[in-house]
């Protein structure tokens, strides 16, 4: 009877009984740009925030969850604003940078005046409690174009 009482008192919350490996554990890396991107390192700076959305049966509650970076380089860790609790159902993970609480992951507004380096994550399929830890590669969304107009061997006056 005492054992039953201890069990009831110790498990008054369903989340307390969930295994730690059932929580989504993410890391983010940045694809090295071939342009003059603002972020040129393989990792985002400490304090950076990435938006994460899970798409799949039973994962509707996890749209635009903010993950924040602590530390730098290979010792960087990421913490979510909410615990993302995974089930045996699989989901696809979508991500973007910089995070905004007013953004929907399927319609991220991009503007160029601020020279913000927008990044999007390569979607990761098969996320579940069996695959709770994963690394996400963030790709640069904007390109840097350079146009060179050359006269070459043309002898006349050029007009652009």
mmCIF file with all atom_site columns, C-alpha atoms in Angstrom:
data_model
loop_
_atom_site.group_PDB
_atom_site.id
_atom_site.type_symbol
_atom_site.label_atom_id
_atom_site.label_alt_id
_atom_site.label_comp_id
_atom_site.label_asym_id
_atom_site.label_entity_id
_atom_site.label_seq_id
_atom_site.pdbx_PDB_ins_code
_atom_site.Cartn_x
_atom_site.Cartn_y
_atom_site.Cartn_z
_atom_site.occupancy
_atom_site.B_iso_or_equiv
_atom_site.pdbx_formal_charge
_atom_site.auth_seq_id
_atom_site.auth_comp_id
_atom_site.auth_asym_id
_atom_site.auth_atom_id
_atom_site.pdbx_PDB_model_num
ATOM 1   C CA . UNK A 1 1   ? 0.000  0.000  0.000   1.00 0.00 ? 1   UNK A CA 1
ATOM 2   C CA . UNK A 1 2   ? 2.876  2.365  0.791   1.00 0.00 ? 2   UNK A CA 1
ATOM 3   C CA . UNK A 1 3   ? 4.436  1.601  -2.608  1.00 0.00 ? 3   UNK A CA 1
ATOM 4   C CA . UNK A 1 4   ? 1.161  2.522  -4.341  1.00 0.00 ? 4   UNK A CA 1
ATOM 5   C CA . UNK A 1 5   ? 1.012  5.833  -2.482  1.00 0.00 ? 5   UNK A CA 1
ATOM 6   C CA . UNK A 1 6   ? 4.609  6.698  -3.434  1.00 0.00 ? 6   UNK A CA 1
ATOM 7   C CA . UNK A 1 7   ? 3.841  5.849  -7.071  1.00 0.00 ? 7   UNK A CA 1
ATOM 8   C CA . UNK A 1 8   ? 0.754  8.077  -7.116  1.00 0.00 ? 8   UNK A CA 1
ATOM 9   C CA . UNK A 1 9   ? 2.545  11.005 -5.488  1.00 0.00 ? 9   UNK A CA 1
ATOM 10  C CA . UNK A 1 10  ? 5.663  10.649 -7.645  1.00 0.00 ? 10  UNK A CA 1
ATOM 11  C CA . UNK A 1 11  ? 3.793  10.603 -10.997 1.00 0.00 ? 11  UNK A CA 1
ATOM 12  C CA . UNK A 1 12  ? 1.242  13.363 -10.711 1.00 0.00 ? 12  UNK A CA 1
ATOM 13  C CA . UNK A 1 13  ? 2.189  14.759 -14.131 1.00 0.00 ? 13  UNK A CA 1
ATOM 14  C CA . UNK A 1 14  ? 2.274  12.820 -17.393 1.00 0.00 ? 14  UNK A CA 1
ATOM 15  C CA . UNK A 1 15  ? 5.327  14.781 -18.596 1.00 0.00 ? 15  UNK A CA 1
ATOM 16  C CA . UNK A 1 16  ? 7.303  13.607 -15.547 1.00 0.00 ? 16  UNK A CA 1
ATOM 17  C CA . UNK A 1 17  ? 7.036  10.017 -16.790 1.00 0.00 ? 17  UNK A CA 1
ATOM 18  C CA . UNK A 1 18  ? 8.190  10.756 -20.350 1.00 0.00 ? 18  UNK A CA 1
ATOM 19  C CA . UNK A 1 19  ? 11.708 9.646  -21.189 1.00 0.00 ? 19  UNK A CA 1
ATOM 20  C CA . UNK A 1 20  ? 14.255 12.407 -21.756 1.00 0.00 ? 20  UNK A CA 1
ATOM 21  C CA . UNK A 1 21  ? 15.043 10.981 -25.208 1.00 0.00 ? 21  UNK A CA 1
ATOM 22  C CA . UNK A 1 22  ? 11.419 11.655 -26.237 1.00 0.00 ? 22  UNK A CA 1
ATOM 23  C CA . UNK A 1 23  ? 12.149 15.374 -26.311 1.00 0.00 ? 23  UNK A CA 1
ATOM 24  C CA . UNK A 1 24  ? 13.400 16.953 -29.545 1.00 0.00 ? 24  UNK A CA 1
ATOM 25  C CA . UNK A 1 25  ? 17.112 17.726 -29.379 1.00 0.00 ? 25  UNK A CA 1
ATOM 26  C CA . UNK A 1 26  ? 18.418 19.916 -32.215 1.00 0.00 ? 26  UNK A CA 1
ATOM 27  C CA . UNK A 1 27  ? 21.655 21.432 -33.431 1.00 0.00 ? 27  UNK A CA 1
ATOM 28  C CA . UNK A 1 28  ? 22.078 23.842 -36.332 1.00 0.00 ? 28  UNK A CA 1
ATOM 29  C CA . UNK A 1 29  ? 24.941 24.417 -38.718 1.00 0.00 ? 29  UNK A CA 1
ATOM 30  C CA . UNK A 1 30  ? 25.260 26.922 -41.565 1.00 0.00 ? 30  UNK A CA 1
ATOM 31  C CA . UNK A 1 31  ? 26.093 25.937 -45.139 1.00 0.00 ? 31  UNK A CA 1
ATOM 32  C CA . UNK A 1 32  ? 29.209 27.863 -46.153 1.00 0.00 ? 32  UNK A CA 1
ATOM 33  C CA . UNK A 1 33  ? 28.076 30.563 -48.578 1.00 0.00 ? 33  UNK A CA 1
ATOM 34  C CA . UNK A 1 34  ? 29.459 31.202 -52.037 1.00 0.00 ? 34  UNK A CA 1
ATOM 35  C CA . UNK A 1 35  ? 28.535 34.846 -51.714 1.00 0.00 ? 35  UNK A CA 1
ATOM 36  C CA . UNK A 1 36  ? 29.109 37.803 -49.448 1.00 0.00 ? 36  UNK A CA 1
ATOM 37  C CA . UNK A 1 37  ? 26.639 36.627 -46.815 1.00 0.00 ? 37  UNK A CA 1
ATOM 38  C CA . UNK A 1 38  ? 26.502 38.356 -43.434 1.00 0.00 ? 38  UNK A CA 1
ATOM 39  C CA . UNK A 1 39  ? 26.906 35.018 -41.614 1.00 0.00 ? 39  UNK A CA 1
ATOM 40  C CA . UNK A 1 40  ? 30.070 33.410 -42.979 1.00 0.00 ? 40  UNK A CA 1
ATOM 41  C CA . UNK A 1 41  ? 30.832 30.956 -40.147 1.00 0.00 ? 41  UNK A CA 1
ATOM 42  C CA . UNK A 1 42  ? 29.605 27.347 -39.988 1.00 0.00 ? 42  UNK A CA 1
ATOM 43  C CA . UNK A 1 43  ? 27.639 28.213 -36.807 1.00 0.00 ? 43  UNK A CA 1
ATOM 44  C CA . UNK A 1 44  ? 25.254 30.991 -35.824 1.00 0.00 ? 44  UNK A CA 1
ATOM 45  C CA . UNK A 1 45  ? 26.378 33.429 -33.114 1.00 0.00 ? 45  UNK A CA 1
ATOM 46  C CA . UNK A 1 46  ? 25.455 32.709 -29.479 1.00 0.00 ? 46  UNK A CA 1
ATOM 47  C CA . UNK A 1 47  ? 21.982 34.048 -28.722 1.00 0.00 ? 47  UNK A CA 1
ATOM 48  C CA . UNK A 1 48  ? 20.719 33.439 -32.278 1.00 0.00 ? 48  UNK A CA 1
ATOM 49  C CA . UNK A 1 49  ? 17.128 32.256 -32.566 1.00 0.00 ? 49  UNK A CA 1
ATOM 50  C CA . UNK A 1 50  ? 15.772 29.761 -35.105 1.00 0.00 ? 50  UNK A CA 1
ATOM 51  C CA . UNK A 1 51  ? 12.085 29.044 -35.761 1.00 0.00 ? 51  UNK A CA 1
ATOM 52  C CA . UNK A 1 52  ? 11.086 25.352 -35.894 1.00 0.00 ? 52  UNK A CA 1
ATOM 53  C CA . UNK A 1 53  ? 7.857  23.748 -37.121 1.00 0.00 ? 53  UNK A CA 1
ATOM 54  C CA . UNK A 1 54  ? 6.946  20.053 -37.089 1.00 0.00 ? 54  UNK A CA 1
ATOM 55  C CA . UNK A 1 55  ? 4.512  18.743 -39.683 1.00 0.00 ? 55  UNK A CA 1
ATOM 56  C CA . UNK A 1 56  ? 2.856  15.377 -39.093 1.00 0.00 ? 56  UNK A CA 1
ATOM 57  C CA . UNK A 1 57  ? 0.006  13.618 -37.322 1.00 0.00 ? 57  UNK A CA 1
ATOM 58  C CA . UNK A 1 58  ? -0.164 14.727 -33.687 1.00 0.00 ? 58  UNK A CA 1
ATOM 59  C CA . UNK A 1 59  ? 2.377  17.557 -34.018 1.00 0.00 ? 59  UNK A CA 1
ATOM 60  C CA . UNK A 1 60  ? 0.004  20.490 -34.680 1.00 0.00 ? 60  UNK A CA 1
ATOM 61  C CA . UNK A 1 61  ? 1.018  22.164 -31.400 1.00 0.00 ? 61  UNK A CA 1
ATOM 62  C CA . UNK A 1 62  ? 4.605  22.612 -32.587 1.00 0.00 ? 62  UNK A CA 1
ATOM 63  C CA . UNK A 1 63  ? 4.484  25.458 -35.056 1.00 0.00 ? 63  UNK A CA 1
ATOM 64  C CA . UNK A 1 64  ? 7.096  28.218 -34.926 1.00 0.00 ? 64  UNK A CA 1
ATOM 65  C CA . UNK A 1 65  ? 8.854  27.057 -31.748 1.00 0.00 ? 65  UNK A CA 1
ATOM 66  C CA . UNK A 1 66  ? 11.857 29.264 -30.961 1.00 0.00 ? 66  UNK A CA 1
ATOM 67  C CA . UNK A 1 67  ? 15.240 27.556 -30.443 1.00 0.00 ? 67  UNK A CA 1
ATOM 68  C CA . UNK A 1 68  ? 18.026 29.718 -28.959 1.00 0.00 ? 68  UNK A CA 1
ATOM 69  C CA . UNK A 1 69  ? 21.775 29.113 -29.267 1.00 0.00 ? 69  UNK A CA 1
ATOM 70  C CA . UNK A 1 70  ? 24.146 29.075 -26.293 1.00 0.00 ? 70  UNK A CA 1
ATOM 71  C CA . UNK A 1 71  ? 27.885 28.967 -26.804 1.00 0.00 ? 71  UNK A CA 1
ATOM 72  C CA . UNK A 1 72  ? 29.841 28.947 -30.034 1.00 0.00 ? 72  UNK A CA 1
ATOM 73  C CA . UNK A 1 73  ? 31.323 26.536 -32.544 1.00 0.00 ? 73  UNK A CA 1
ATOM 74  C CA . UNK A 1 74  ? 31.267 22.825 -31.840 1.00 0.00 ? 74  UNK A CA 1
ATOM 75  C CA . UNK A 1 75  ? 30.334 23.419 -28.177 1.00 0.00 ? 75  UNK A CA 1
ATOM 76  C CA . UNK A 1 76  ? 27.132 25.253 -29.132 1.00 0.00 ? 76  UNK A CA 1
ATOM 77  C CA . UNK A 1 77  ? 23.846 23.958 -27.691 1.00 0.00 ? 77  UNK A CA 1
ATOM 78  C CA . UNK A 1 78  ? 20.245 24.805 -28.530 1.00 0.00 ? 78  UNK A CA 1
ATOM 79  C CA . UNK A 1 79  ? 17.224 25.104 -26.218 1.00 0.00 ? 79  UNK A CA 1
ATOM 80  C CA . UNK A 1 80  ? 13.597 25.351 -27.303 1.00 0.00 ? 80  UNK A CA 1
ATOM 81  C CA . UNK A 1 81  ? 11.152 27.862 -25.854 1.00 0.00 ? 81  UNK A CA 1
ATOM 82  C CA . UNK A 1 82  ? 8.827  24.862 -25.375 1.00 0.00 ? 82  UNK A CA 1
ATOM 83  C CA . UNK A 1 83  ? 9.658  21.190 -24.910 1.00 0.00 ? 83  UNK A CA 1
ATOM 84  C CA . UNK A 1 84  ? 8.803  19.420 -28.142 1.00 0.00 ? 84  UNK A CA 1
ATOM 85  C CA . UNK A 1 85  ? 7.541  16.010 -27.030 1.00 0.00 ? 85  UNK A CA 1
ATOM 86  C CA . UNK A 1 86  ? 7.827  13.347 -29.710 1.00 0.00 ? 86  UNK A CA 1
ATOM 87  C CA . UNK A 1 87  ? 5.687  10.254 -30.243 1.00 0.00 ? 87  UNK A CA 1
ATOM 88  C CA . UNK A 1 88  ? 6.063  7.143  -32.380 1.00 0.00 ? 88  UNK A CA 1
ATOM 89  C CA . UNK A 1 89  ? 4.433  9.043  -35.284 1.00 0.00 ? 89  UNK A CA 1
ATOM 90  C CA . UNK A 1 90  ? 6.922  10.616 -37.666 1.00 0.00 ? 90  UNK A CA 1
ATOM 91  C CA . UNK A 1 91  ? 7.095  14.273 -38.564 1.00 0.00 ? 91  UNK A CA 1
ATOM 92  C CA . UNK A 1 92  ? 9.042  16.503 -40.931 1.00 0.00 ? 92  UNK A CA 1
ATOM 93  C CA . UNK A 1 93  ? 10.980 19.354 -39.350 1.00 0.00 ? 93  UNK A CA 1
ATOM 94  C CA . UNK A 1 94  ? 11.144 22.784 -41.026 1.00 0.00 ? 94  UNK A CA 1
ATOM 95  C CA . UNK A 1 95  ? 13.274 25.666 -39.753 1.00 0.00 ? 95  UNK A CA 1
ATOM 96  C CA . UNK A 1 96  ? 14.271 29.233 -40.588 1.00 0.00 ? 96  UNK A CA 1
ATOM 97  C CA . UNK A 1 97  ? 16.463 32.082 -39.299 1.00 0.00 ? 97  UNK A CA 1
ATOM 98  C CA . UNK A 1 98  ? 16.026 34.746 -37.941 1.00 0.00 ? 98  UNK A CA 1
ATOM 99  C CA . UNK A 1 99  ? 13.108 33.761 -35.701 1.00 0.00 ? 99  UNK A CA 1
ATOM 100 C CA . UNK A 1 100 ? 10.019 35.962 -35.481 1.00 0.00 ? 100 UNK A CA 1
ATOM 101 C CA . UNK A 1 101 ? 6.968  35.247 -33.335 1.00 0.00 ? 101 UNK A CA 1
ATOM 102 C CA . UNK A 1 102 ? 4.703  36.678 -36.054 1.00 0.00 ? 102 UNK A CA 1
ATOM 103 C CA . UNK A 1 103 ? 5.981  34.469 -38.878 1.00 0.00 ? 103 UNK A CA 1
ATOM 104 C CA . UNK A 1 104 ? 4.403  31.338 -40.304 1.00 0.00 ? 104 UNK A CA 1
ATOM 105 C CA . UNK A 1 105 ? 6.984  28.799 -41.477 1.00 0.00 ? 105 UNK A CA 1
ATOM 106 C CA . UNK A 1 106 ? 5.183  28.412 -44.810 1.00 0.00 ? 106 UNK A CA 1
ATOM 107 C CA . UNK A 1 107 ? 5.266  32.159 -45.615 1.00 0.00 ? 107 UNK A CA 1
ATOM 108 C CA . UNK A 1 108 ? 8.432  33.821 -44.339 1.00 0.00 ? 108 UNK A CA 1
ATOM 109 C CA . UNK A 1 109 ? 8.651  37.475 -45.395 1.00 0.00 ? 109 UNK A CA 1
ATOM 110 C CA . UNK A 1 110 ? 12.039 38.504 -46.751 1.00 0.00 ? 110 UNK A CA 1
ATOM 111 C CA . UNK A 1 111 ? 13.153 42.081 -47.264 1.00 0.00 ? 111 UNK A CA 1
ATOM 112 C CA . UNK A 1 112 ? 16.580 43.215 -48.432 1.00 0.00 ? 112 UNK A CA 1
ATOM 113 C CA . UNK A 1 113 ? 16.902 46.758 -47.078 1.00 0.00 ? 113 UNK A CA 1
ATOM 114 C CA . UNK A 1 114 ? 18.229 45.600 -43.670 1.00 0.00 ? 114 UNK A CA 1
ATOM 115 C CA . UNK A 1 115 ? 20.847 43.263 -45.222 1.00 0.00 ? 115 UNK A CA 1
ATOM 116 C CA . UNK A 1 116 ? 19.556 40.456 -42.966 1.00 0.00 ? 116 UNK A CA 1
ATOM 117 C CA . UNK A 1 117 ? 21.061 37.083 -43.861 1.00 0.00 ? 117 UNK A CA 1
ATOM 118 C CA . UNK A 1 118 ? 17.933 34.906 -44.111 1.00 0.00 ? 118 UNK A CA 1
ATOM 119 C CA . UNK A 1 119 ? 18.475 31.156 -43.771 1.00 0.00 ? 119 UNK A CA 1
ATOM 120 C CA . UNK A 1 120 ? 16.202 28.153 -44.225 1.00 0.00 ? 120 UNK A CA 1
ATOM 121 C CA . UNK A 1 121 ? 16.759 24.649 -42.944 1.00 0.00 ? 121 UNK A CA 1
ATOM 122 C CA . UNK A 1 122 ? 16.918 21.623 -45.165 1.00 0.00 ? 122 UNK A CA 1
ATOM 123 C CA . UNK A 1 123 ? 13.724 19.737 -44.174 1.00 0.00 ? 123 UNK A CA 1
ATOM 124 C CA . UNK A 1 124 ? 14.406 16.699 -41.975 1.00 0.00 ? 124 UNK A CA 1
ATOM 125 C CA . UNK A 1 125 ? 11.939 13.811 -42.393 1.00 0.00 ? 125 UNK A CA 1
ATOM 126 C CA . UNK A 1 126 ? 11.390 10.923 -39.988 1.00 0.00 ? 126 UNK A CA 1
ATOM 127 C CA . UNK A 1 127 ? 11.533 12.878 -36.717 1.00 0.00 ? 127 UNK A CA 1
ATOM 128 C CA . UNK A 1 128 ? 9.998  10.777 -33.900 1.00 0.00 ? 128 UNK A CA 1
ATOM 129 C CA . UNK A 1 129 ? 10.851 9.510  -30.431 1.00 0.00 ? 129 UNK A CA 1
ATOM 130 C CA . UNK A 1 130 ? 13.124 6.985  -32.191 1.00 0.00 ? 130 UNK A CA 1
ATOM 131 C CA . UNK A 1 131 ? 14.956 9.877  -33.938 1.00 0.00 ? 131 UNK A CA 1
ATOM 132 C CA . UNK A 1 132 ? 14.778 12.632 -31.331 1.00 0.00 ? 132 UNK A CA 1
ATOM 133 C CA . UNK A 1 133 ? 18.229 14.143 -31.992 1.00 0.00 ? 133 UNK A CA 1
ATOM 134 C CA . UNK A 1 134 ? 19.219 15.609 -35.326 1.00 0.00 ? 134 UNK A CA 1
ATOM 135 C CA . UNK A 1 135 ? 21.396 18.257 -36.896 1.00 0.00 ? 135 UNK A CA 1
ATOM 136 C CA . UNK A 1 136 ? 19.899 20.732 -39.346 1.00 0.00 ? 136 UNK A CA 1
ATOM 137 C CA . UNK A 1 137 ? 21.812 22.473 -42.115 1.00 0.00 ? 137 UNK A CA 1
ATOM 138 C CA . UNK A 1 138 ? 20.730 26.074 -42.646 1.00 0.00 ? 138 UNK A CA 1
ATOM 139 C CA . UNK A 1 139 ? 21.074 27.394 -46.208 1.00 0.00 ? 139 UNK A CA 1
ATOM 140 C CA . UNK A 1 140 ? 21.314 31.008 -47.322 1.00 0.00 ? 140 UNK A CA 1
ATOM 141 C CA . UNK A 1 141 ? 18.035 32.160 -48.863 1.00 0.00 ? 141 UNK A CA 1
ATOM 142 C CA . UNK A 1 142 ? 19.412 35.174 -50.702 1.00 0.00 ? 142 UNK A CA 1
ATOM 143 C CA . UNK A 1 143 ? 22.043 35.240 -53.414 1.00 0.00 ? 143 UNK A CA 1
ATOM 144 C CA . UNK A 1 144 ? 24.651 37.856 -54.179 1.00 0.00 ? 144 UNK A CA 1
ATOM 145 C CA . UNK A 1 145 ? 24.765 38.673 -57.887 1.00 0.00 ? 145 UNK A CA 1
ATOM 146 C CA . UNK A 1 146 ? 27.698 40.354 -59.578 1.00 0.00 ? 146 UNK A CA 1
ATOM 147 C CA . UNK A 1 147 ? 27.284 41.587 -63.137 1.00 0.00 ? 147 UNK A CA 1
ATOM 148 C CA . UNK A 1 148 ? 30.351 42.698 -65.061 1.00 0.00 ? 148 UNK A CA 1
ATOM 149 C CA . UNK A 1 149 ? 29.944 44.611 -68.305 1.00 0.00 ? 149 UNK A CA 1
ATOM 150 C CA . UNK A 1 150 ? 33.110 44.280 -70.372 1.00 0.00 ? 150 UNK A CA 1
ATOM 151 C CA . UNK A 1 151 ? 33.957 46.170 -73.537 1.00 0.00 ? 151 UNK A CA 1
ATOM 152 C CA . UNK A 1 152 ? 36.174 43.391 -74.855 1.00 0.00 ? 152 UNK A CA 1
ATOM 153 C CA . UNK A 1 153 ? 37.420 44.035 -78.399 1.00 0.00 ? 153 UNK A CA 1
ATOM 154 C CA . UNK A 1 154 ? 34.483 46.281 -79.324 1.00 0.00 ? 154 UNK A CA 1
ATOM 155 C CA . UNK A 1 155 ? 35.880 49.544 -80.766 1.00 0.00 ? 155 UNK A CA 1
ATOM 156 C CA . UNK A 1 156 ? 32.734 51.667 -80.565 1.00 0.00 ? 156 UNK A CA 1
ATOM 157 C CA . UNK A 1 157 ? 31.315 53.677 -77.684 1.00 0.00 ? 157 UNK A CA 1
ATOM 158 C CA . UNK A 1 158 ? 29.446 51.508 -75.197 1.00 0.00 ? 158 UNK A CA 1
ATOM 159 C CA . UNK A 1 159 ? 26.055 52.542 -73.804 1.00 0.00 ? 159 UNK A CA 1
ATOM 160 C CA . UNK A 1 160 ? 24.429 50.805 -70.865 1.00 0.00 ? 160 UNK A CA 1
#
